Coordinates of C-alpha atoms in Angstrom, one line a residue:
Chain Q
X3 CA 1.7 -2.8 87.5
X4 CA 4.7 -5.0 87.3
X5 CA 7.1 -4.5 84.6
X6 CA 6.7 -7.3 81.9
X7 CA 10.2 -9.2 81.8
X8 CA 9.7 -9.4 77.8
X9 CA 10.0 -5.4 77.6
X10 CA 13.2 -5.9 79.3
X11 CA 16.3 -6.1 77.0
X12 CA 18.5 -4.5 74.8
X13 CA 19.9 -2.0 77.5
X14 CA 22.7 -1.3 79.7
X15 CA 23.1 -1.5 83.3
X16 CA 23.8 2.3 83.9
X17 CA 26.5 2.8 87.0
X18 CA 28.3 5.6 88.7
X19 CA 31.7 3.7 89.2
X20 CA 33.9 4.5 92.2
X21 CA 37.3 5.5 91.2
X22 CA 38.7 7.6 94.4
X23 CA 42.5 6.8 94.8
X24 CA 42.1 4.1 92.1
X25 CA 44.4 3.7 89.1
X26 CA 43.5 4.2 85.6
X27 CA 45.8 3.8 82.5
X28 CA 44.8 5.5 79.5
X29 CA 46.4 4.6 76.5
X30 CA 46.4 7.6 73.8
X31 CA 46.4 11.1 73.9
X32 CA 44.3 12.5 71.0
X33 CA 40.5 14.3 71.2
X34 CA 38.7 11.4 72.5
X35 CA 41.4 10.5 75.3
X36 CA 41.4 13.9 76.6
X37 CA 37.3 13.5 77.2
X38 CA 38.3 10.5 79.0
X39 CA 41.5 12.3 81.0
X40 CA 38.4 15.1 82.2
X41 CA 36.0 12.3 83.5
X42 CA 38.3 10.5 84.9
X43 CA 39.4 13.3 87.3
X44 CA 36.3 14.1 88.0
X45 CA 35.9 10.6 89.6
X46 CA 39.4 11.3 91.8
X47 CA 41.3 8.4 90.3
X48 CA 45.3 8.7 89.8
X49 CA 46.0 8.3 85.9
X50 CA 48.8 7.1 83.8
X51 CA 48.8 8.4 80.4
X52 CA 50.6 6.5 77.8
X53 CA 51.4 7.9 74.3
X54 CA 54.1 9.9 72.2
X55 CA 54.3 13.3 72.9
X56 CA 53.9 14.0 69.3
X57 CA 50.0 12.4 70.1
X58 CA 48.8 15.1 72.9
X59 CA 45.9 16.9 71.6
X60 CA 45.8 20.3 73.5
X61 CA 43.4 19.5 75.6
X62 CA 45.7 16.2 77.0
X63 CA 48.5 18.7 77.2
X64 CA 46.8 21.1 79.3
X65 CA 45.7 18.5 81.7
X66 CA 49.0 17.4 81.8
X67 CA 50.4 20.7 82.5
X68 CA 47.4 21.8 84.7
X69 CA 47.5 18.4 87.0
X70 CA 50.6 16.8 87.3
X71 CA 50.6 15.5 90.7
X72 CA 47.2 13.3 89.1
X73 CA 48.4 12.2 86.0
X74 CA 51.8 10.2 84.9
X75 CA 52.8 10.3 81.4
X76 CA 54.6 7.9 79.8
X77 CA 56.2 9.4 76.5
X78 CA 55.9 6.5 74.2
X79 CA 53.8 3.6 73.1
X80 CA 51.9 0.5 74.9
X81 CA 54.4 -2.0 75.8
X82 CA 53.1 -4.9 77.4
X83 CA 51.5 -7.0 80.2
X84 CA 53.7 -4.8 83.0
X85 CA 51.8 -1.9 81.6
X86 CA 48.6 -3.0 83.3
X87 CA 50.5 -4.1 86.8
X88 CA 48.7 -2.0 90.1
X89 CA 45.8 -0.9 87.2
X90 CA 41.8 -0.8 87.7
X91 CA 40.8 0.3 84.8
X92 CA 41.9 0.6 81.1
X93 CA 40.5 2.9 78.3
X94 CA 42.4 3.2 75.0
X95 CA 41.7 5.9 72.6
X96 CA 44.1 5.2 69.4
X97 CA 43.9 4.7 66.2
X98 CA 45.3 1.1 65.9
X99 CA 42.9 -1.5 66.1
X100 CA 45.4 -4.6 66.3
X101 CA 47.1 -2.9 69.2
X102 CA 43.8 -2.0 71.2
X103 CA 42.4 -5.5 70.7
X104 CA 46.1 -6.8 72.2
X105 CA 45.3 -4.5 75.1
X106 CA 41.5 -5.7 75.6
X107 CA 42.6 -9.2 75.4
X108 CA 45.2 -8.5 78.1
X109 CA 42.9 -7.1 80.2
X110 CA 40.2 -9.5 80.1
X111 CA 42.7 -12.3 81.4
X112 CA 43.6 -9.9 84.3
X113 CA 39.6 -9.2 84.7
X114 CA 40.7 -5.4 84.6
X115 CA 37.3 -3.3 83.0
X116 CA 38.5 -1.9 79.5
X117 CA 37.0 0.3 77.0
X118 CA 38.3 0.7 73.5
X119 CA 37.1 3.7 71.8
X120 CA 35.1 2.8 68.7
X121 CA 35.4 -0.9 69.2
X122 CA 32.3 -1.8 70.9
X123 CA 33.2 -5.3 71.0
X124 CA 35.9 -4.6 73.0
X125 CA 34.2 -2.8 75.6
X126 CA 33.2 -3.4 78.9
X127 CA 31.2 -0.3 79.4
X128 CA 30.2 2.5 77.1
X129 CA 30.7 6.2 77.6
X130 CA 27.3 8.3 77.6
X131 CA 26.7 12.1 76.7
X132 CA 27.2 13.8 80.2
X133 CA 26.1 16.7 82.7
X134 CA 27.6 17.6 86.0
X135 CA 26.8 20.6 88.0
X136 CA 28.7 20.1 91.6
X137 CA 27.4 17.1 93.1
X138 CA 24.7 16.4 90.4
X139 CA 25.8 13.9 87.6
X140 CA 23.2 13.2 85.0
X141 CA 24.2 10.2 81.8
X142 CA 22.5 10.0 79.0
X143 CA 22.9 6.6 76.7
X144 CA 21.3 6.1 73.5
X145 CA 22.8 2.4 73.5
X146 CA 25.4 3.0 70.8
X147 CA 22.5 3.9 68.7
X148 CA 23.3 7.8 68.5
X149 CA 26.1 9.8 70.1
X150 CA 24.7 12.9 68.2
X151 CA 20.9 12.6 69.5
X152 CA 22.3 11.8 73.2
X153 CA 24.3 15.3 72.8
X154 CA 21.3 16.9 71.4
X155 CA 18.8 15.4 74.4
X156 CA 21.4 16.3 77.2
X157 CA 21.1 19.9 75.8
X158 CA 17.4 19.6 76.6
X159 CA 17.9 17.9 79.6
X160 CA 20.3 20.3 80.9
X161 CA 18.1 23.4 80.3
X162 CA 15.6 22.1 82.5
X163 CA 17.6 20.9 85.5
X164 CA 16.1 23.2 88.4
X165 CA 18.2 25.8 89.0
X166 CA 19.2 25.3 92.3
X167 CA 19.5 21.6 92.3
X168 CA 23.5 21.5 92.5
X169 CA 23.3 23.7 95.9
X170 CA 20.3 21.6 97.3
X171 CA 21.8 18.4 97.1
X172 CA 25.3 19.5 98.4
X173 CA 23.0 21.0 101.3
X174 CA 20.9 17.9 101.8
X175 CA 23.8 16.0 101.3
X176 CA 25.3 17.8 104.8
X177 CA 22.1 17.5 106.5
X178 CA 21.9 13.9 106.0
X179 CA 25.3 13.6 107.7
X180 CA 24.6 15.8 110.6
X181 CA 21.4 13.6 110.7
X182 CA 23.5 10.7 110.9
X183 CA 25.8 12.3 113.8
X184 CA 22.8 13.1 115.7
X185 CA 21.2 9.4 115.3
X186 CA 24.0 6.4 114.5
X187 CA 23.1 3.3 113.2
X188 CA 23.4 1.4 109.7
X189 CA 19.8 -0.1 109.0
X190 CA 17.1 -1.4 111.6
X191 CA 14.2 1.0 113.1
X192 CA 16.9 4.0 113.4
X193 CA 17.9 4.0 109.4
X194 CA 14.3 3.5 108.4
X195 CA 12.9 6.7 110.5
X196 CA 16.0 8.9 109.1
X197 CA 15.3 8.1 105.5
X198 CA 11.5 8.7 106.2
X199 CA 12.2 12.3 107.6
X200 CA 14.7 13.0 105.3
X201 CA 12.0 12.1 102.4
X202 CA 9.7 14.0 104.0
X203 CA 11.9 17.2 104.3
X204 CA 12.7 16.9 100.3
X205 CA 9.3 16.1 99.1
X206 CA 8.3 18.9 101.2
X207 CA 10.5 22.0 100.5
X208 CA 11.1 23.5 97.2
X209 CA 14.7 22.7 95.8
X210 CA 15.2 26.5 96.1
X211 CA 14.7 26.4 100.1
X212 CA 16.9 23.5 100.4
X213 CA 19.6 25.2 98.6
X214 CA 19.6 28.0 101.3
X215 CA 20.1 25.7 104.3
X216 CA 23.3 26.9 106.3
X217 CA 24.7 25.4 109.3
X218 CA 22.7 27.2 111.9
X219 CA 19.6 26.5 109.9
X220 CA 20.0 22.9 109.7
X221 CA 21.0 22.5 113.5
X222 CA 17.4 24.1 114.1
X223 CA 16.0 21.6 111.4
X224 CA 17.4 19.0 113.6
X225 CA 15.6 20.2 116.7
X226 CA 12.5 21.3 115.7
X227 CA 12.1 19.1 113.2
X228 CA 13.7 15.3 113.4
X229 CA 13.5 15.5 117.4
X230 CA 9.6 16.7 117.1
X231 CA 9.0 13.9 114.5
X232 CA 7.8 16.7 112.1
X233 CA 8.8 18.9 109.2
X234 CA 9.1 22.4 109.9
X235 CA 8.8 25.2 107.2
X236 CA 12.1 27.3 105.7
X237 CA 10.6 30.2 107.7
X238 CA 10.2 28.6 111.2
X239 CA 14.1 27.4 111.2
X240 CA 15.5 31.0 110.3
X241 CA 14.9 30.8 106.5
X242 CA 13.6 33.8 104.4
X243 CA 11.7 33.3 100.9
X244 CA 13.2 35.9 98.5
X245 CA 10.9 34.8 95.8
X246 CA 7.7 36.5 95.7
X247 CA 9.6 39.3 93.3
X248 CA 10.6 36.8 90.9
X249 CA 7.5 34.7 90.9
X250 CA 5.5 37.6 90.0
X251 CA 7.7 38.5 87.2
X252 CA 7.3 35.1 85.8
X253 CA 3.5 35.5 85.8
X254 CA 3.8 38.7 84.0
X255 CA 5.2 37.2 80.9
X256 CA 1.9 35.8 80.5
X257 CA -0.4 38.6 81.6
X258 CA 1.9 41.1 79.7
X259 CA 0.8 39.9 75.9
X260 CA -3.0 40.5 77.5
X261 CA -2.8 43.6 79.0
X262 CA -0.8 44.9 75.5
X263 CA -3.1 43.7 73.4
X264 CA -6.1 45.3 75.7
X265 CA -4.1 48.7 75.3
X266 CA -3.6 48.4 71.8
X267 CA -7.3 47.3 71.2
X268 CA -8.4 49.8 73.2
X269 CA -6.0 52.7 71.6
X270 CA -7.2 51.5 67.8
X271 CA -10.9 52.0 68.6
X272 CA -10.7 55.1 70.5
X273 CA -8.9 56.4 67.0
X274 CA -11.8 54.9 65.1
X275 CA -14.0 56.5 67.1
X276 CA -12.5 60.1 67.5
X277 CA -12.0 59.8 63.8
X278 CA -15.4 59.6 63.1
X279 CA -16.2 62.4 65.4
X280 CA -18.2 65.3 63.5
Chain B
X24 CA 38.3 27.8 78.1
X25 CA 40.0 24.3 79.3
X26 CA 38.5 23.2 82.6
X27 CA 40.5 23.7 85.3
X28 CA 41.6 20.6 86.7
X29 CA 41.1 21.8 90.5
X30 CA 37.5 21.7 90.0
X31 CA 37.2 18.2 88.7
X32 CA 37.0 16.0 91.7
X33 CA 34.3 14.6 94.2
X34 CA 32.6 12.6 91.2
X35 CA 31.6 9.4 90.1
X36 CA 32.7 7.8 86.6
X37 CA 29.4 7.2 85.2
X38 CA 29.2 4.3 83.0
X39 CA 26.6 2.1 80.7
X40 CA 28.0 -1.5 81.6
X41 CA 27.4 -4.2 79.2
X42 CA 25.9 -7.6 80.3
X43 CA 25.0 -9.2 77.4
X44 CA 25.1 -12.9 78.3
X45 CA 27.2 -12.5 81.3
X46 CA 26.1 -14.0 84.6
X47 CA 25.1 -11.7 87.5
X48 CA 24.5 -12.8 91.1
X49 CA 22.2 -11.4 93.2
X50 CA 22.0 -12.4 96.9
X51 CA 18.8 -10.9 98.5
X52 CA 15.1 -11.0 97.1
X53 CA 13.6 -8.2 99.3
X54 CA 12.2 -4.4 97.8
X55 CA 15.9 -3.1 97.0
X56 CA 16.7 -6.8 95.3
X57 CA 13.8 -6.6 92.6
X58 CA 14.8 -3.0 91.7
X59 CA 18.1 -4.7 90.7
X60 CA 16.6 -7.6 89.3
X61 CA 14.9 -5.2 86.8
X62 CA 18.0 -3.4 85.9
X63 CA 19.9 -6.4 85.3
X64 CA 17.4 -7.7 83.1
X65 CA 17.1 -4.8 81.0
X66 CA 21.0 -5.2 80.1
X67 CA 20.3 -8.5 78.8
X68 CA 22.0 -10.7 81.7
X69 CA 21.5 -13.9 83.1
X70 CA 20.6 -13.5 86.7
X71 CA 21.5 -16.2 89.5
X72 CA 19.3 -15.1 92.7
X73 CA 20.2 -16.5 95.8
X74 CA 17.7 -16.2 98.7
X75 CA 15.3 -18.4 101.1
X76 CA 12.0 -18.4 99.5
X77 CA 10.3 -16.7 102.5
X78 CA 12.5 -13.5 101.7
X79 CA 10.9 -12.9 98.4
X80 CA 9.3 -9.8 97.9
X81 CA 6.1 -9.9 95.6
X82 CA 7.9 -8.1 92.7
X83 CA 10.9 -10.5 92.9
X84 CA 8.6 -13.6 92.7
X85 CA 6.6 -11.9 89.9
X86 CA 10.0 -11.5 88.0
X87 CA 11.0 -15.7 89.2
X88 CA 7.5 -16.5 87.5
X89 CA 7.3 -14.4 84.7
X90 CA 10.9 -15.3 83.1
X91 CA 11.8 -18.3 84.7
X92 CA 14.6 -19.0 81.6
X93 CA 16.6 -15.7 82.6
X94 CA 16.6 -16.0 86.5
X95 CA 18.0 -18.9 88.5
X96 CA 16.7 -19.3 91.9
X97 CA 18.5 -20.8 95.0
X98 CA 16.4 -21.0 97.9
X99 CA 18.8 -20.6 100.5
X100 CA 21.4 -18.1 101.8
X101 CA 24.7 -17.7 100.4
X102 CA 27.1 -20.8 101.0
X103 CA 30.5 -19.6 100.2
X104 CA 33.2 -18.8 97.4
X105 CA 31.5 -21.6 95.2
X106 CA 28.5 -19.2 94.6
X107 CA 30.9 -17.1 93.0
X108 CA 32.2 -19.3 90.2
X109 CA 31.5 -17.8 86.8
X110 CA 30.2 -15.3 88.1
X111 CA 30.4 -11.4 86.5
X112 CA 29.2 -9.0 89.2
X113 CA 27.7 -9.3 92.1
X114 CA 24.6 -7.5 93.9
X115 CA 23.8 -8.1 97.4
X116 CA 20.9 -6.4 99.2
X117 CA 20.6 -7.9 102.2
X118 CA 20.1 -6.9 106.3
X119 CA 23.0 -9.1 107.4
X120 CA 25.6 -6.4 107.2
X121 CA 28.6 -9.1 108.1
X122 CA 27.5 -11.3 105.6
X123 CA 27.8 -8.5 102.9
X124 CA 30.8 -7.5 104.0
X125 CA 32.3 -11.4 103.5
X126 CA 30.8 -11.5 100.0
X127 CA 32.5 -8.1 99.2
X128 CA 35.9 -9.6 100.7
X129 CA 35.7 -12.7 98.6
X130 CA 34.5 -10.6 95.4
X131 CA 37.3 -8.1 95.9
X132 CA 39.9 -10.8 95.9
X133 CA 38.4 -12.6 92.4
X134 CA 38.5 -8.8 90.8
X135 CA 34.4 -9.1 90.6
X136 CA 32.7 -6.1 90.6
X137 CA 30.2 -5.9 93.5
X138 CA 27.4 -3.5 95.0
X139 CA 26.4 -4.1 98.6
X140 CA 23.2 -1.9 99.3
X141 CA 23.5 0.8 102.0
X142 CA 27.2 0.1 102.5
X143 CA 29.3 2.8 100.4
X144 CA 32.5 1.6 101.5
X145 CA 31.7 -2.0 100.1
X146 CA 30.6 -0.8 96.8
X147 CA 32.6 -0.5 93.1
X148 CA 29.8 1.4 92.0
X149 CA 26.7 3.1 92.7
X150 CA 23.2 2.8 91.3
X151 CA 21.6 6.1 90.2
X152 CA 17.9 7.2 89.8
X153 CA 16.9 5.8 86.5
X154 CA 15.0 6.7 82.9
X155 CA 14.5 4.3 80.7
X156 CA 12.5 5.1 77.1
X157 CA 13.2 2.4 74.7
X158 CA 17.3 2.4 73.6
X159 CA 17.5 5.9 75.8
X160 CA 18.5 5.3 79.1
X161 CA 19.6 8.2 81.4
X162 CA 21.0 7.8 85.1
X163 CA 20.8 10.4 87.9
X164 CA 23.7 10.5 90.3
X165 CA 24.0 12.7 93.5
X166 CA 26.6 11.0 94.0
X167 CA 25.2 9.3 97.2
X168 CA 24.1 12.6 98.7
X169 CA 20.4 12.5 98.4
X170 CA 18.4 9.7 96.7
X171 CA 15.5 11.7 97.2
X172 CA 16.6 14.8 95.4
X173 CA 17.8 12.5 92.5
X174 CA 14.2 11.2 92.3
X175 CA 12.8 14.5 92.2
X176 CA 15.3 15.4 89.3
X177 CA 14.4 12.3 87.6
X178 CA 10.6 13.7 87.1
X179 CA 11.8 16.8 85.9
X180 CA 13.8 15.1 83.7
X181 CA 11.2 12.5 82.3
X182 CA 8.9 15.3 81.3
X183 CA 11.2 17.2 79.3
X184 CA 12.8 14.5 77.3
X185 CA 11.4 15.2 73.7
X186 CA 8.4 12.9 72.8
X187 CA 9.8 11.2 69.5
X188 CA 13.1 10.6 71.3
X189 CA 13.3 6.9 71.7
X190 CA 11.6 6.6 68.3
X191 CA 14.4 8.6 66.7
X192 CA 17.2 7.2 68.4
X193 CA 15.8 3.7 67.0
X194 CA 15.5 4.8 63.6
X195 CA 19.0 6.7 63.7
X196 CA 20.5 3.5 64.9
X197 CA 19.1 1.4 62.4
X198 CA 20.4 4.6 59.6
X199 CA 23.9 4.1 60.6
X200 CA 24.0 0.1 60.5
X201 CA 22.6 0.4 57.0
X202 CA 25.2 3.2 56.3
X203 CA 28.1 1.0 57.6
X204 CA 26.8 -1.6 55.4
X205 CA 26.8 0.7 52.6
X206 CA 30.6 2.6 53.3
X207 CA 32.1 -0.2 55.1
X208 CA 35.5 0.2 57.5
X209 CA 36.7 1.0 60.6
X210 CA 38.4 4.4 61.7
X211 CA 39.9 6.6 59.0
X212 CA 38.6 8.5 56.0
X213 CA 35.5 6.6 55.5
X214 CA 34.6 6.8 59.1
X215 CA 34.8 10.4 59.9
X216 CA 32.8 11.2 56.6
X217 CA 30.4 8.7 57.9
X218 CA 30.2 10.4 61.2
X219 CA 29.9 14.0 59.9
X220 CA 27.4 12.8 57.8
X221 CA 25.3 11.7 60.6
X222 CA 26.0 14.4 62.6
X223 CA 24.4 16.5 59.8
X224 CA 21.4 14.8 59.3
X225 CA 20.8 14.7 63.2
X226 CA 21.5 18.6 63.5
X227 CA 19.2 19.3 60.6
X228 CA 16.1 16.7 61.2
X229 CA 14.0 17.1 64.0
X230 CA 13.6 14.4 66.8
X231 CA 9.9 14.1 65.0
X232 CA 11.2 13.8 61.9
X233 CA 13.9 11.6 62.5
X234 CA 11.2 9.4 63.8
X235 CA 9.1 9.1 60.8
X236 CA 11.9 7.3 59.0
X237 CA 10.9 3.9 57.7
X238 CA 13.1 1.6 55.5
X239 CA 12.1 3.3 52.0
X240 CA 12.8 7.0 53.4
X241 CA 16.3 5.4 54.6
X242 CA 17.2 4.0 51.1
X243 CA 16.2 7.4 49.4
X244 CA 18.3 8.9 52.5
X245 CA 21.4 7.1 51.3
X246 CA 20.8 7.3 47.7
X247 CA 19.9 10.9 47.8
X248 CA 22.0 12.2 50.9
X249 CA 25.1 10.2 51.4
X250 CA 25.9 9.3 48.3
X251 CA 25.5 12.9 46.8
X252 CA 27.2 14.0 50.4
X253 CA 24.4 16.3 51.0
X254 CA 21.4 16.4 53.7
X255 CA 17.9 16.3 52.1
X256 CA 14.5 17.5 53.9
X257 CA 12.4 15.0 54.9
X258 CA 9.9 15.6 52.2
X259 CA 12.9 15.0 49.2
X260 CA 12.8 11.1 50.6
X261 CA 9.1 10.9 50.5
X262 CA 8.0 11.5 54.2
X263 CA 5.6 14.1 55.1
X264 CA 4.9 16.5 58.2
X265 CA 2.2 16.3 59.8
X266 CA 3.0 19.0 62.4
X267 CA 1.3 22.5 60.6
X268 CA -1.8 22.1 63.0
X269 CA 0.1 21.1 66.2
X270 CA 2.4 24.0 65.4
X271 CA 0.0 26.9 64.9
X272 CA -1.9 25.2 67.9
X273 CA 1.3 25.8 70.0
X274 CA 2.0 29.0 68.7
X275 CA -2.0 30.0 69.5
X276 CA -1.2 29.6 73.1
X277 CA 1.0 32.8 73.3
X278 CA -0.9 35.0 70.4
X279 CA -4.3 34.2 71.9
X280 CA -3.8 36.4 75.0
X281 CA -2.8 39.5 72.6
X282 CA -5.7 38.8 70.8
X283 CA -8.2 38.4 73.6
X284 CA -6.6 41.5 75.2
X285 CA -7.0 43.3 71.9
X286 CA -10.6 42.4 71.4
X287 CA -11.8 43.1 75.0
X288 CA -9.9 46.1 74.8
X289 CA -11.5 47.2 71.4
X290 CA -14.8 46.2 72.6
X291 CA -14.8 48.2 76.2
X292 CA -13.3 51.4 74.3
X293 CA -16.6 50.8 71.8
X294 CA -18.9 50.6 74.5
X295 CA -17.5 53.8 76.5
X296 CA -17.8 55.4 72.9
X297 CA -20.8 54.6 72.5
X298 CA -22.2 55.1 76.2
X299 CA -21.2 59.0 75.4
X300 CA -23.1 58.9 72.0
X301 CA -25.6 61.7 72.1

């Protein structure tokens, strides 16, 4: 059933913002700023950090020391509009609410996306609780209602992400690239066929099997699968499952109590009968 | 250990973009566009949709019919820069790659964030696979490597989000608002104390208990908890757990095999002894 638009409201638009080779200005160097630096480094941005040296959190200092080529530090407070020249995004995390509002206003005049920590009306976007595992990124947002519960839910989600997810995503990404080289073209019939075949592979193979794909197996998968428009199995392209042992180990955990219970019951009953023997 | 910056790269900056009362232009009306409309409606934006009527996907048509006050439809193709006046974000999902690139270039001149479906270099941001449950939103991004695996992982994550998460988040959000009314002020000591107390409540209470909070219980929680700087239990504020039965049912699932095993073992052994009886 199509969604009822009256139920669609009150949320955010969750996005994966692209910052490769972009310039991000971070104002402030405390605990919150250090988290921002980490998130922005993940996205391959150049960072300009404006904060007096006295306000540097140890983790912020660590990033400055460990990545001097990726972060330019100015040992001072925000000086004015000139600090926004060439900047693509601004994140402030300072205690001075008035200064933050001023920076926000300057950004809005210039249409620079801005986030002022802890001042929602001065934010074009919020951060959520995040998980990162190689190419996989997950964000949990409670739309500002409870950052703590977002963290609780993050931990639950972390525990149920398939073990081999990151490797599987990496390998499938490589397979897609190789497939596009073999059958190039944007959109159209070939694009649709590529997408269908990739979906078939990802639906038929386990995450663990996908994670095992190497260059040789990918070449065979394209030869035997794509070219013949079929979906081979892992074994058909030279892969080998190694999971029989793991699987029986998992099953054992439910079989074990039954077996132990049986043995204990048998032993107790035997003792009763033996004790009663004349 | 602090993260090694050399491991921080190749990702995106995941964001919860705020669109309340903003204007989003969507160019195209097909399958992909209908998904964009849904996501943007969730974020409370006004939508302008530019697409010839012949290009309307049934779901897009459904949104137009069901939410005419939230979507303005122009039955034509993109006409030029004037279509970008007053627009805060642009999403295109049309097959015409050249037209898309042109729209993207116009957006970039005007610093309007833009996403061109299927053309990564023309995207300031990507969409991920999403989950929404009331105020809770989760996004799964594989950074463009495998949308299909993002969907597979989304389904796994969906299955392990705590049942009462959405209600718990909603109630905790209300509790936070009430607490801010009772102990107002941005930042500073009161802000820190508020945050600590909220974290204590959220860490000590189960998701299910939090979901049960009503106005009366919240008032008592603030009186007995916040005012006395302590963390009462659900029962202390008039709540009642109803989960004893559920819990024993859950435990039974691990106790049961042992008990059944014990009984079976006892029975078998008894039979052996009885059969041997003289």
